């Protein structure tokens, strides 16, 4: 089955923040940010994530692959190289792919027993 790629090749997440504590069993209830990526096309999407901070130079790229016709959920907490993204620090993401994808940003904040979940579509850039 041939599937047409949808989405954009550059996405922006302007509100990154991994809550610094959690309530509940790990790893399911660990506070985290994640990017959820859909590759509806027929080719693997090679993705580079660059992290921007308020008080220092950007870090990256963090390289990921989203297989053809698949979804990939990447916890920001789990990114390690070139360096971990620390909890409690504001950041933004620029996500570039060699094929069109769709990107959604989600945050689970479990610092309190009354958990909060926030999800929004990332900003698709035409550049």
GROMACS .gro file of N, CA, C and O in nm:
model
  508
    1UNK      N    1   0.084  -0.118   0.000
    1UNK     CA    2   0.000   0.000   0.000
    1UNK      C    3   0.089   0.124   0.000
    1UNK      O    4   0.180   0.136   0.081
    2UNK      N    5   0.063   0.216  -0.090
    2UNK     CA    6   0.137   0.341  -0.097
    2UNK      C    7   0.061   0.447  -0.018
    2UNK      O    8  -0.059   0.464  -0.036
    3UNK      N    9   0.134   0.515   0.070
    3UNK     CA   10   0.074   0.619   0.153
    3UNK      C   11   0.145   0.750   0.125
    3UNK      O   12   0.267   0.755   0.120
    4UNK      N   13   0.069   0.857   0.107
    4UNK     CA   14   0.129   0.986   0.081
    4UNK      C   15   0.176   1.048   0.213
    4UNK      O   16   0.103   1.047   0.313
    5UNK      N   17   0.297   1.101   0.213
    5UNK     CA   18   0.350   1.170   0.330
    5UNK      C   19   0.266   1.294   0.358
    5UNK      O   20   0.220   1.361   0.266
    6UNK      N   21   0.244   1.324   0.485
    6UNK     CA   22   0.172   1.446   0.525
    6UNK      C   23   0.252   1.515   0.633
    6UNK      O   24   0.336   1.455   0.700
    7UNK      N   25   0.226   1.644   0.651
    7UNK     CA   26   0.292   1.719   0.756
    7UNK      C   27   0.389   1.821   0.701
    7UNK      O   28   0.370   1.878   0.594
    8UNK      N   29   0.496   1.842   0.775
    8UNK     CA   30   0.599   1.940   0.740
    8UNK      C   31   0.735   1.880   0.773
    8UNK      O   32   0.744   1.777   0.841
    9UNK      N   33   0.841   1.945   0.728
    9UNK     CA   34   0.975   1.896   0.757
    9UNK      C   35   1.042   1.973   0.870
    9UNK      O   36   1.146   1.930   0.919
   10UNK      N   37   0.984   2.085   0.912
   10UNK     CA   38   1.038   2.161   1.026
   10UNK      C   39   0.924   2.194   1.121
   10UNK      O   40   0.820   2.245   1.079
   11UNK      N   41   0.946   2.163   1.250
   11UNK     CA   42   0.847   2.185   1.355
   11UNK      C   43   0.912   2.256   1.473
   11UNK      O   44   1.031   2.237   1.499
   12UNK      N   45   0.832   2.334   1.545
   12UNK     CA   46   0.883   2.407   1.662
   12UNK      C   47   0.795   2.377   1.783
   12UNK      O   48   0.671   2.383   1.774
   13UNK      N   49   0.859   2.345   1.895
   13UNK     CA   50   0.793   2.335   2.025
   13UNK      C   51   0.850   2.448   2.109
   13UNK      O   52   0.968   2.449   2.141
   14UNK      N   53   0.767   2.547   2.139
   14UNK     CA   54   0.816   2.667   2.207
   14UNK      C   55   0.798   2.662   2.359
   14UNK      O   56   0.837   2.756   2.427
   15UNK      N   57   0.740   2.556   2.412
   15UNK     CA   58   0.717   2.547   2.557
   15UNK      C   59   0.766   2.412   2.608
   15UNK      O   60   0.689   2.319   2.623
   16UNK      N   61   0.895   2.403   2.635
   16UNK     CA   62   0.951   2.281   2.691
   16UNK      C   63   0.986   2.301   2.837
   16UNK      O   64   1.046   2.402   2.874
   17UNK      N   65   0.947   2.204   2.919
   17UNK     CA   66   0.980   2.208   3.062
   17UNK      C   67   0.947   2.072   3.120
   17UNK      O   68   0.830   2.031   3.121
   18UNK      N   69   1.048   2.000   3.165
   18UNK     CA   70   1.026   1.872   3.229
   18UNK      C   71   1.007   1.897   3.378
   18UNK      O   72   1.101   1.945   3.444
   19UNK      N   73   0.890   1.872   3.434
   19UNK     CA   74   0.870   1.893   3.578
   19UNK      C   75   0.974   1.815   3.659
   19UNK      O   76   1.004   1.700   3.628
   20UNK      N   77   1.030   1.879   3.763
   20UNK     CA   78   1.144   1.819   3.833
   20UNK      C   79   1.111   1.710   3.934
   20UNK      O   80   1.202   1.651   3.992
   21UNK      N   81   0.984   1.681   3.959
   21UNK     CA   82   0.950   1.574   4.052
   21UNK      C   83   0.827   1.501   4.001
   21UNK      O   84   0.761   1.545   3.907
   22UNK      N   85   0.796   1.389   4.066
   22UNK     CA   86   0.685   1.304   4.021
   22UNK      C   87   0.615   1.242   4.140
   22UNK      O   88   0.674   1.224   4.247
   23UNK      N   89   0.488   1.206   4.120
   23UNK     CA   90   0.411   1.129   4.216
   23UNK      C   91   0.356   1.008   4.143
   23UNK      O   92   0.302   1.022   4.035
   24UNK      N   93   0.372   0.892   4.201
   24UNK     CA   94   0.320   0.771   4.138
   24UNK      C   95   0.431   0.682   4.088
   24UNK      O   96   0.548   0.717   4.092
   25UNK      N   97   0.393   0.563   4.041
   25UNK     CA   98   0.493   0.463   4.003
   25UNK      C   99   0.568   0.500   3.874
   25UNK      O  100   0.509   0.546   3.777
   26UNK      N  101   0.699   0.479   3.878
   26UNK     CA  102   0.783   0.500   3.759
   26UNK      C  103   0.782   0.371   3.677
   26UNK      O  104   0.768   0.263   3.733
   27UNK      N  105   0.796   0.375   3.549
   27UNK     CA  106   0.813   0.494   3.468
   27UNK      C  107   0.682   0.556   3.419
   27UNK      O  108   0.681   0.666   3.368
   28UNK      N  109   0.571   0.486   3.438
   28UNK     CA  110   0.443   0.531   3.382
   28UNK      C  111   0.404   0.670   3.430
   28UNK      O  112   0.352   0.751   3.352
   29UNK      N  113   0.427   0.700   3.555
   29UNK     CA  114   0.382   0.829   3.611
   29UNK      C  115   0.497   0.926   3.635
   29UNK      O  116   0.480   1.025   3.704
   30UNK      N  117   0.612   0.901   3.576
   30UNK     CA  118   0.723   0.996   3.585
   30UNK      C  119   0.688   1.120   3.504
   30UNK      O  120   0.651   1.110   3.387
   31UNK      N  121   0.700   1.237   3.567
   31UNK     CA  122   0.676   1.362   3.494
   31UNK      C  123   0.769   1.368   3.372
   31UNK      O  124   0.887   1.336   3.383
   32UNK      N  125   0.713   1.408   3.258
   32UNK     CA  126   0.794   1.411   3.137
   32UNK      C  127   0.731   1.500   3.030
   32UNK      O  128   0.613   1.532   3.035
   33UNK      N  129   0.814   1.539   2.935
   33UNK     CA  130   0.771   1.596   2.808
   33UNK      C  131   0.797   1.489   2.703
   33UNK      O  132   0.888   1.407   2.716
   34UNK      N  133   0.718   1.490   2.597
   34UNK     CA  134   0.743   1.400   2.487
   34UNK      C  135   0.704   1.466   2.356
   34UNK      O  136   0.623   1.559   2.353
   35UNK      N  137   0.765   1.418   2.249
   35UNK     CA  138   0.722   1.456   2.115
   35UNK      C  139   0.670   1.328   2.049
   35UNK      O  140   0.733   1.224   2.054
   36UNK      N  141   0.551   1.340   1.995
   36UNK     CA  142   0.486   1.229   1.928
   36UNK      C  143   0.490   1.260   1.779
   36UNK      O  144   0.441   1.365   1.737
   37UNK      N  145   0.552   1.172   1.702
   37UNK     CA  146   0.573   1.197   1.560
   37UNK      C  147   0.504   1.091   1.476
   37UNK      O  148   0.514   0.973   1.506
   38UNK      N  149   0.436   1.136   1.372
   38UNK     CA  150   0.370   1.046   1.278
   38UNK      C  151   0.439   1.058   1.143
   38UNK      O  152   0.452   1.168   1.089
   39UNK      N  153   0.483   0.945   1.090
   39UNK     CA  154   0.537   0.939   0.955
   39UNK      C  155   0.439   0.854   0.874
   39UNK      O  156   0.443   0.732   0.880
   40UNK      N  157   0.351   0.921   0.800
   40UNK     CA  158   0.252   0.850   0.720
   40UNK      C  159   0.305   0.811   0.582
   40UNK      O  160   0.235   0.746   0.506
   41UNK      N  161   0.428   0.851   0.552
   41UNK     CA  162   0.485   0.826   0.420
   41UNK      C  163   0.546   0.687   0.407
   41UNK      O  164   0.550   0.608   0.501
   42UNK      N  165   0.598   0.660   0.288
   42UNK     CA  166   0.654   0.530   0.254
   42UNK      C  167   0.803   0.516   0.281
   42UNK      O  168   0.860   0.409   0.258
   43UNK      N  169   0.867   0.623   0.327
   43UNK     CA  170   1.011   0.620   0.354
   43UNK      C  171   1.037   0.654   0.500
   43UNK      O  172   0.964   0.735   0.560
   44UNK      N  173   1.141   0.596   0.560
   44UNK     CA  174   1.177   0.635   0.697
   44UNK      C  175   1.210   0.784   0.703
   44UNK      O  176   1.266   0.839   0.609
   45UNK      N  177   1.173   0.847   0.812
   45UNK     CA  178   1.204   0.989   0.832
   45UNK      C  179   1.319   0.999   0.931
   45UNK      O  180   1.311   0.947   1.043
   46UNK      N  181   1.426   1.063   0.887
   46UNK     CA  182   1.541   1.086   0.974
   46UNK      C  183   1.524   1.224   1.037
   46UNK      O  184   1.514   1.323   0.965
   47UNK      N  185   1.516   1.226   1.168
   47UNK     CA  186   1.478   1.346   1.243
   47UNK      C  187   1.595   1.395   1.326
   47UNK      O  188   1.664   1.315   1.390
   48UNK      N  189   1.617   1.526   1.325
   48UNK     CA  190   1.719   1.591   1.408
   48UNK      C  191   1.648   1.690   1.500
   48UNK      O  192   1.570   1.773   1.454
   49UNK      N  193   1.672   1.678   1.630
   49UNK     CA  194   1.611   1.764   1.730
   49UNK      C  195   1.719   1.854   1.788
   49UNK      O  196   1.823   1.805   1.835
   50UNK      N  197   1.696   1.985   1.783
   50UNK     CA  198   1.788   2.081   1.843
   50UNK      C  199   1.717   2.148   1.960
   50UNK      O  200   1.599   2.183   1.950
   51UNK      N  201   1.788   2.164   2.072
   51UNK     CA  202   1.732   2.218   2.195
   51UNK      C  203   1.788   2.357   2.217
   51UNK      O  204   1.910   2.377   2.216
   52UNK      N  205   1.698   2.454   2.239
   52UNK     CA  206   1.736   2.592   2.267
   52UNK      C  207   1.701   2.625   2.412
   52UNK      O  208   1.595   2.587   2.460
   53UNK      N  209   1.792   2.696   2.477
   53UNK     CA  210   1.775   2.735   2.618
   53UNK      C  211   1.768   2.886   2.632
   53UNK      O  212   1.806   2.960   2.540
   54UNK      N  213   1.723   2.933   2.746
   54UNK     CA  214   1.713   3.077   2.771
   54UNK      C  215   1.848   3.139   2.805
   54UNK      O  216   1.866   3.259   2.787
   55UNK      N  217   1.943   3.058   2.854
   55UNK     CA  218   2.066   3.117   2.909
   55UNK      C  219   2.194   3.055   2.857
   55UNK      O  220   2.301   3.076   2.913
   56UNK      N  221   2.187   2.974   2.749
   56UNK     CA  222   2.309   2.916   2.692
   56UNK      C  223   2.285   2.874   2.549
   56UNK      O  224   2.172   2.877   2.500
   57UNK      N  225   2.392   2.834   2.484
   57UNK     CA  226   2.385   2.797   2.343
   57UNK      C  227   2.302   2.670   2.322
   57UNK      O  228   2.293   2.586   2.412
   58UNK      N  229   2.245   2.654   2.201
   58UNK     CA  230   2.167   2.534   2.171
   58UNK      C  231   2.251   2.407   2.178
   58UNK      O  232   2.373   2.410   2.166
   59UNK      N  233   2.181   2.295   2.195
   59UNK     CA  234   2.244   2.163   2.201
   59UNK      C  235   2.177   2.073   2.098
   59UNK      O  236   2.056   2.077   2.081
   60UNK      N  237   2.256   1.991   2.033
   60UNK     CA  238   2.201   1.897   1.937
   60UNK      C  239   2.293   1.883   1.819
   60UNK      O  240   2.400   1.943   1.816
   61UNK      N  241   2.255   1.803   1.724
   61UNK     CA  242   2.124   1.740   1.714
   61UNK      C  243   2.117   1.607   1.789
   61UNK      O  244   2.216   1.537   1.804
   62UNK      N  245   1.995   1.579   1.835
   62UNK     CA  246   1.958   1.446   1.884
   62UNK      C  247   1.896   1.380   1.762
   62UNK      O  248   1.802   1.433   1.704
   63UNK      N  249   1.947   1.265   1.721
   63UNK     CA  250   1.903   1.203   1.597
   63UNK      C  251   1.810   1.085   1.624
   63UNK      O  252   1.840   1.000   1.709
   64UNK      N  253   1.697   1.084   1.554
   64UNK     CA  254   1.595   0.980   1.568
   64UNK      C  255   1.553   0.935   1.429
   64UNK      O  256   1.567   1.009   1.332
   65UNK      N  257   1.497   0.817   1.421
   65UNK     CA  258   1.436   0.769   1.296
   65UNK      C  259   1.294   0.726   1.326
   65UNK      O  260   1.268   0.652   1.421
   66UNK      N  261   1.201   0.776   1.243
   66UNK     CA  262   1.063   0.733   1.251
   66UNK      C  263   1.038   0.644   1.128
   66UNK      O  264   1.043   0.693   1.014
   67UNK      N  265   1.015   0.515   1.149
   67UNK     CA  266   0.996   0.425   1.035
   67UNK      C  267   0.877   0.467   0.948
   67UNK      O  268   0.785   0.538   0.993
   68UNK      N  269   0.878   0.423   0.825
   68UNK     CA  270   0.767   0.451   0.733
   68UNK      C  271   0.636   0.399   0.790
   68UNK      O  272   0.630   0.292   0.851
   69UNK      N  273   0.530   0.478   0.772
   69UNK     CA  274   0.394   0.442   0.812
   69UNK      C  275   0.385   0.403   0.960
   69UNK      O  276   0.314   0.311   0.998
   70UNK      N  277   0.458   0.478   1.044
   70UNK     CA  278   0.461   0.448   1.187
   70UNK      C  279   0.453   0.575   1.269
   70UNK      O  280   0.483   0.685   1.223
   71UNK      N  281   0.416   0.556   1.395
   71UNK     CA  282   0.420   0.662   1.496
   71UNK      C  283   0.538   0.635   1.588
   71UNK      O  284   0.574   0.518   1.610
   72UNK      N  285   0.597   0.740   1.640
   72UNK     CA  286   0.707   0.726   1.736
   72UNK      C  287   0.686   0.827   1.847
   72UNK      O  288   0.670   0.946   1.822
   73UNK      N  289   0.683   0.779   1.971
   73UNK     CA  290   0.669   0.864   2.088
   73UNK      C  291   0.804   0.870   2.158
   73UNK      O  292   0.855   0.767   2.202
   74UNK      N  293   0.862   0.989   2.166
   74UNK     CA  294   0.993   1.007   2.224
   74UNK      C  295   0.984   1.093   2.349
   74UNK      O  296   0.952   1.210   2.341
   75UNK      N  297   1.010   1.031   2.465
   75UNK     CA  298   1.019   1.110   2.588
   75UNK      C  299   1.145   1.195   2.583
   75UNK      O  300   1.255   1.143   2.560
   76UNK      N  301   1.129   1.323   2.606
   76UNK     CA  302   1.243   1.414   2.607
   76UNK      C  303   1.337   1.375   2.721
   76UNK      O  304   1.460   1.382   2.707
   77UNK      N  305   1.282   1.329   2.832
   77UNK     CA  306   1.363   1.284   2.946
   77UNK      C  307   1.462   1.175   2.906
   77UNK      O  308   1.565   1.159   2.971
   78UNK      N  309   1.430   1.096   2.804
   78UNK     CA  310   1.513   0.982   2.766
   78UNK      C  311   1.621   1.015   2.663
   78UNK      O  312   1.703   0.929   2.631
   79UNK      N  313   1.622   1.137   2.610
   79UNK     CA  314   1.728   1.175   2.517
   79UNK      C  315   1.859   1.188   2.594
   79UNK      O  316   1.864   1.253   2.698
   80UNK      N  317   1.965   1.128   2.544
   80UNK     CA  318   2.093   1.126   2.618
   80UNK      C  319   2.207   1.194   2.543
   80UNK      O  320   2.289   1.260   2.603
   81UNK      N  321   2.219   1.171   2.413
   81UNK     CA  322   2.333   1.226   2.342
   81UNK      C  323   2.290   1.332   2.244
   81UNK      O  324   2.193   1.311   2.174
   82UNK      N  325   2.353   1.448   2.247
   82UNK     CA  326   2.484   1.477   2.303
   82UNK      C  327   2.487   1.503   2.454
   82UNK      O  328   2.593   1.494   2.515
   83UNK      N  329   2.373   1.533   2.517
   83UNK     CA  330   2.367   1.545   2.663
   83UNK      C  331   2.222   1.534   2.708
   83UNK      O  332   2.131   1.565   2.631
   84UNK      N  333   2.197   1.490   2.832
   84UNK     CA  334   2.059   1.484   2.880
   84UNK      C  335   1.997   1.622   2.890
   84UNK      O  336   2.067   1.721   2.913
   85UNK      N  337   1.865   1.628   2.874
   85UNK     CA  338   1.790   1.752   2.895
   85UNK      C  339   1.738   1.745   3.038
   85UNK      O  340   1.663   1.654   3.073
   86UNK      N  341   1.779   1.839   3.119
   86UNK     CA  342   1.754   1.830   3.262
   86UNK      C  343   1.613   1.876   3.301
   86UNK      O  344   1.561   1.973   3.244
   87UNK      N  345   1.554   1.811   3.400
   87UNK     CA  346   1.425   1.856   3.454
   87UNK      C  347   1.440   1.994   3.518
   87UNK      O  348   1.548   2.032   3.566
   88UNK      N  349   1.331   2.070   3.518
   88UNK     CA  350   1.327   2.200   3.584
   88UNK      C  351   1.393   2.311   3.506
   88UNK      O  352   1.415   2.419   3.561
   89UNK      N  353   1.423   2.289   3.378
   89UNK     CA  354   1.490   2.390   3.295
   89UNK      C  355   1.401   2.419   3.174
   89UNK      O  356   1.359   2.327   3.103
   90UNK      N  357   1.374   2.547   3.149
   90UNK     CA  358   1.297   2.587   3.031
   90UNK      C  359   1.377   2.560   2.904
   90UNK      O  360   1.497   2.584   2.900
   91UNK      N  361   1.310   2.512   2.800
   91UNK     CA  362   1.376   2.490   2.672
   91UNK      C  363   1.273   2.498   2.560
   91UNK      O  364   1.151   2.495   2.584
   92UNK      N  365   1.321   2.507   2.438
   92UNK     CA  366   1.239   2.500   2.317
   92UNK      C  367   1.305   2.401   2.222
   92UNK      O  368   1.426   2.376   2.232
   93UNK      N  369   1.227   2.345   2.130
   93UNK     CA  370   1.279   2.248   2.034
   93UNK      C  371   1.256   2.294   1.891
   93UNK      O  372   1.151   2.351   1.861
   94UNK      N  373   1.354   2.268   1.807
   94UNK     CA  374   1.335   2.276   1.662
   94UNK      C  375   1.359   2.135   1.611
   94UNK      O  376   1.464   2.075   1.637
   95UNK      N  377   1.260   2.082   1.540
   95UNK     CA  378   1.261   1.943   1.493
   95UNK      C  379   1.262   1.947   1.340
   95UNK      O  380   1.170   2.004   1.279
   96UNK      N  381   1.366   1.889   1.281
   96UNK     CA  382   1.378   1.886   1.135
   96UNK      C  383   1.381   1.742   1.087
   96UNK      O  384   1.449   1.658   1.146
   97UNK      N  385   1.310   1.717   0.979
   97UNK     CA  386   1.301   1.583   0.923
   97UNK      C  387   1.330   1.588   0.773
   97UNK      O  388   1.299   1.688   0.707
   98UNK      N  389   1.385   1.479   0.720
   98UNK     CA  390   1.411   1.476   0.576
   98UNK      C  391   1.287   1.437   0.496
   98UNK      O  392   1.289   1.442   0.373
   99UNK      N  393   1.178   1.399   0.563
   99UNK     CA  394   1.049   1.372   0.499
   99UNK      C  395   0.940   1.436   0.584
   99UNK      O  396   0.957   1.450   0.705
  100UNK      N  397   0.828   1.471   0.525
  100UNK     CA  398   0.720   1.532   0.604
  100UNK      C  399   0.672   1.439   0.716
  100UNK      O  400   0.654   1.318   0.694
  101UNK      N  401   0.653   1.496   0.833
  101UNK     CA  402   0.597   1.426   0.950
  101UNK      C  403   0.501   1.521   1.019
  101UNK      O  404   0.497   1.640   0.989
  102UNK      N  405   0.427   1.469   1.114
  102UNK     CA  406   0.341   1.550   1.201
  102UNK      C  407   0.396   1.533   1.342
  102UNK      O  408   0.431   1.422   1.383
  103UNK      N  409   0.405   1.646   1.418
  103UNK     CA  410   0.462   1.644   1.552
  103UNK      C  411   0.363   1.702   1.652
  103UNK      O  412   0.305   1.809   1.629
  104UNK      N  413   0.345   1.632   1.761
  104UNK     CA  414   0.263   1.678   1.872
  104UNK      C  415   0.351   1.679   1.997
  104UNK      O  416   0.438   1.593   2.015
  105UNK      N  417   0.328   1.776   2.085
  105UNK     CA  418   0.405   1.789   2.210
  105UNK      C  419   0.311   1.759   2.327
  105UNK      O  420   0.199   1.809   2.332
  106UNK      N  421   0.358   1.677   2.421
  106UNK     CA  422   0.279   1.639   2.538
  106UNK      C  423   0.362   1.652   2.664
  106UNK      O  424   0.481   1.622   2.663
  107UNK      N  425   0.298   1.696   2.772
  107UNK     CA  426   0.363   1.702   2.903
  107UNK      C  427   0.275   1.634   3.006
  107UNK      O  428   0.156   1.662   3.016
  108UNK      N  429   0.337   1.543   3.082
  108UNK     CA  430   0.273   1.486   3.200
  108UNK      C  431   0.339   1.550   3.322
  108UNK      O  432   0.460   1.536   3.341
  109UNK      N  433   0.260   1.619   3.401
  109UNK     CA  434   0.310   1.682   3.525
  109UNK      C  435   0.246   1.607   3.641
  109UNK      O  436   0.128   1.624   3.670
  110UNK      N  437   0.324   1.521   3.704
  110UNK     CA  438   0.271   1.440   3.815
  110UNK      C  439   0.333   1.483   3.948
  110UNK      O  440   0.346   1.401   4.039
  111UNK      N  441   0.369   1.611   3.958
  111UNK     CA  442   0.426   1.658   4.084
  111UNK      C  443   0.326   1.647   4.199
  111UNK      O  444   0.365   1.632   4.313
  112UNK      N  445   0.199   1.655   4.167
  112UNK     CA  446   0.094   1.638   4.267
  112UNK      C  447   0.018   1.509   4.236
  112UNK      O  448   0.021   1.460   4.123
  113UNK      N  449  -0.053   1.459   4.335
  113UNK     CA  450  -0.134   1.338   4.313
  113UNK      C  451  -0.240   1.363   4.206
  113UNK      O  452  -0.281   1.271   4.135
  114UNK      N  453  -0.288   1.487   4.194
  114UNK     CA  454  -0.382   1.526   4.089
  114UNK      C  455  -0.300   1.562   3.966
  114UNK      O  456  -0.257   1.676   3.950
  115UNK      N  457  -0.279   1.466   3.879
  115UNK     CA  458  -0.189   1.483   3.765
  115UNK      C  459  -0.246   1.580   3.662
  115UNK      O  460  -0.368   1.596   3.651
  116UNK      N  461  -0.156   1.640   3.586
  116UNK     CA  462  -0.195   1.727   3.476
  116UNK      C  463  -0.132   1.675   3.348
  116UNK      O  464  -0.014   1.638   3.346
  117UNK      N  465  -0.212   1.672   3.241
  117UNK     CA  466  -0.162   1.631   3.111
  117UNK      C  467  -0.194   1.741   3.012
  117UNK      O  468  -0.309   1.786   3.003
  118UNK      N  469  -0.094   1.786   2.940
  118UNK     CA  470  -0.110   1.892   2.841
  118UNK      C  471  -0.059   1.838   2.708
  118UNK      O  472   0.045   1.772   2.703
  119UNK      N  473  -0.133   1.864   2.602
  119UNK     CA  474  -0.091   1.820   2.471
  119UNK      C  475  -0.131   1.925   2.368
  119UNK      O  476  -0.240   1.981   2.376
  120UNK      N  477  -0.043   1.949   2.273
  120UNK     CA  478  -0.072   2.046   2.168
  120UNK      C  479   0.007   2.011   2.043
  120UNK      O  480   0.114   1.948   2.051
  121UNK      N  481  -0.045   2.048   1.929
  121UNK     CA  482   0.029   2.027   1.807
  121UNK      C  483   0.147   2.123   1.804
  121UNK      O  484   0.135   2.237   1.849
  122UNK      N  485   0.261   2.076   1.759
  122UNK     CA  486   0.377   2.165   1.744
  122UNK      C  487   0.349   2.262   1.630
  122UNK      O  488   0.255   2.244   1.551
  123UNK      N  489   0.430   2.367   1.620
  123UNK     CA  490   0.413   2.466   1.514
  123UNK      C  491   0.486   2.419   1.389
  123UNK      O  492   0.607   2.400   1.391
  124UNK      N  493   0.413   2.400   1.277
  124UNK     CA  494   0.479   2.360   1.153
  124UNK      C  495   0.536   2.484   1.083
  124UNK      O  496   0.463   2.577   1.051
  125UNK      N  497   0.665   2.483   1.061
  125UNK     CA  498   0.731   2.596   0.995
  125UNK      C  499   0.747   2.567   0.847
  125UNK      O  500   0.772   2.454   0.807
  126UNK      N  501   0.737   2.670   0.766
  126UNK     CA  502   0.757   2.653   0.622
  126UNK      C  503   0.903   2.674   0.585
  126UNK      O  504   0.938   2.673   0.467
  127UNK      N  505   0.990   2.696   0.683
  127UNK     CA  506   1.132   2.718   0.655
  127UNK      C  507   1.213   2.598   0.689
  127UNK      O  508   1.194   2.525   0.774
   0.00000   0.00000   0.00000
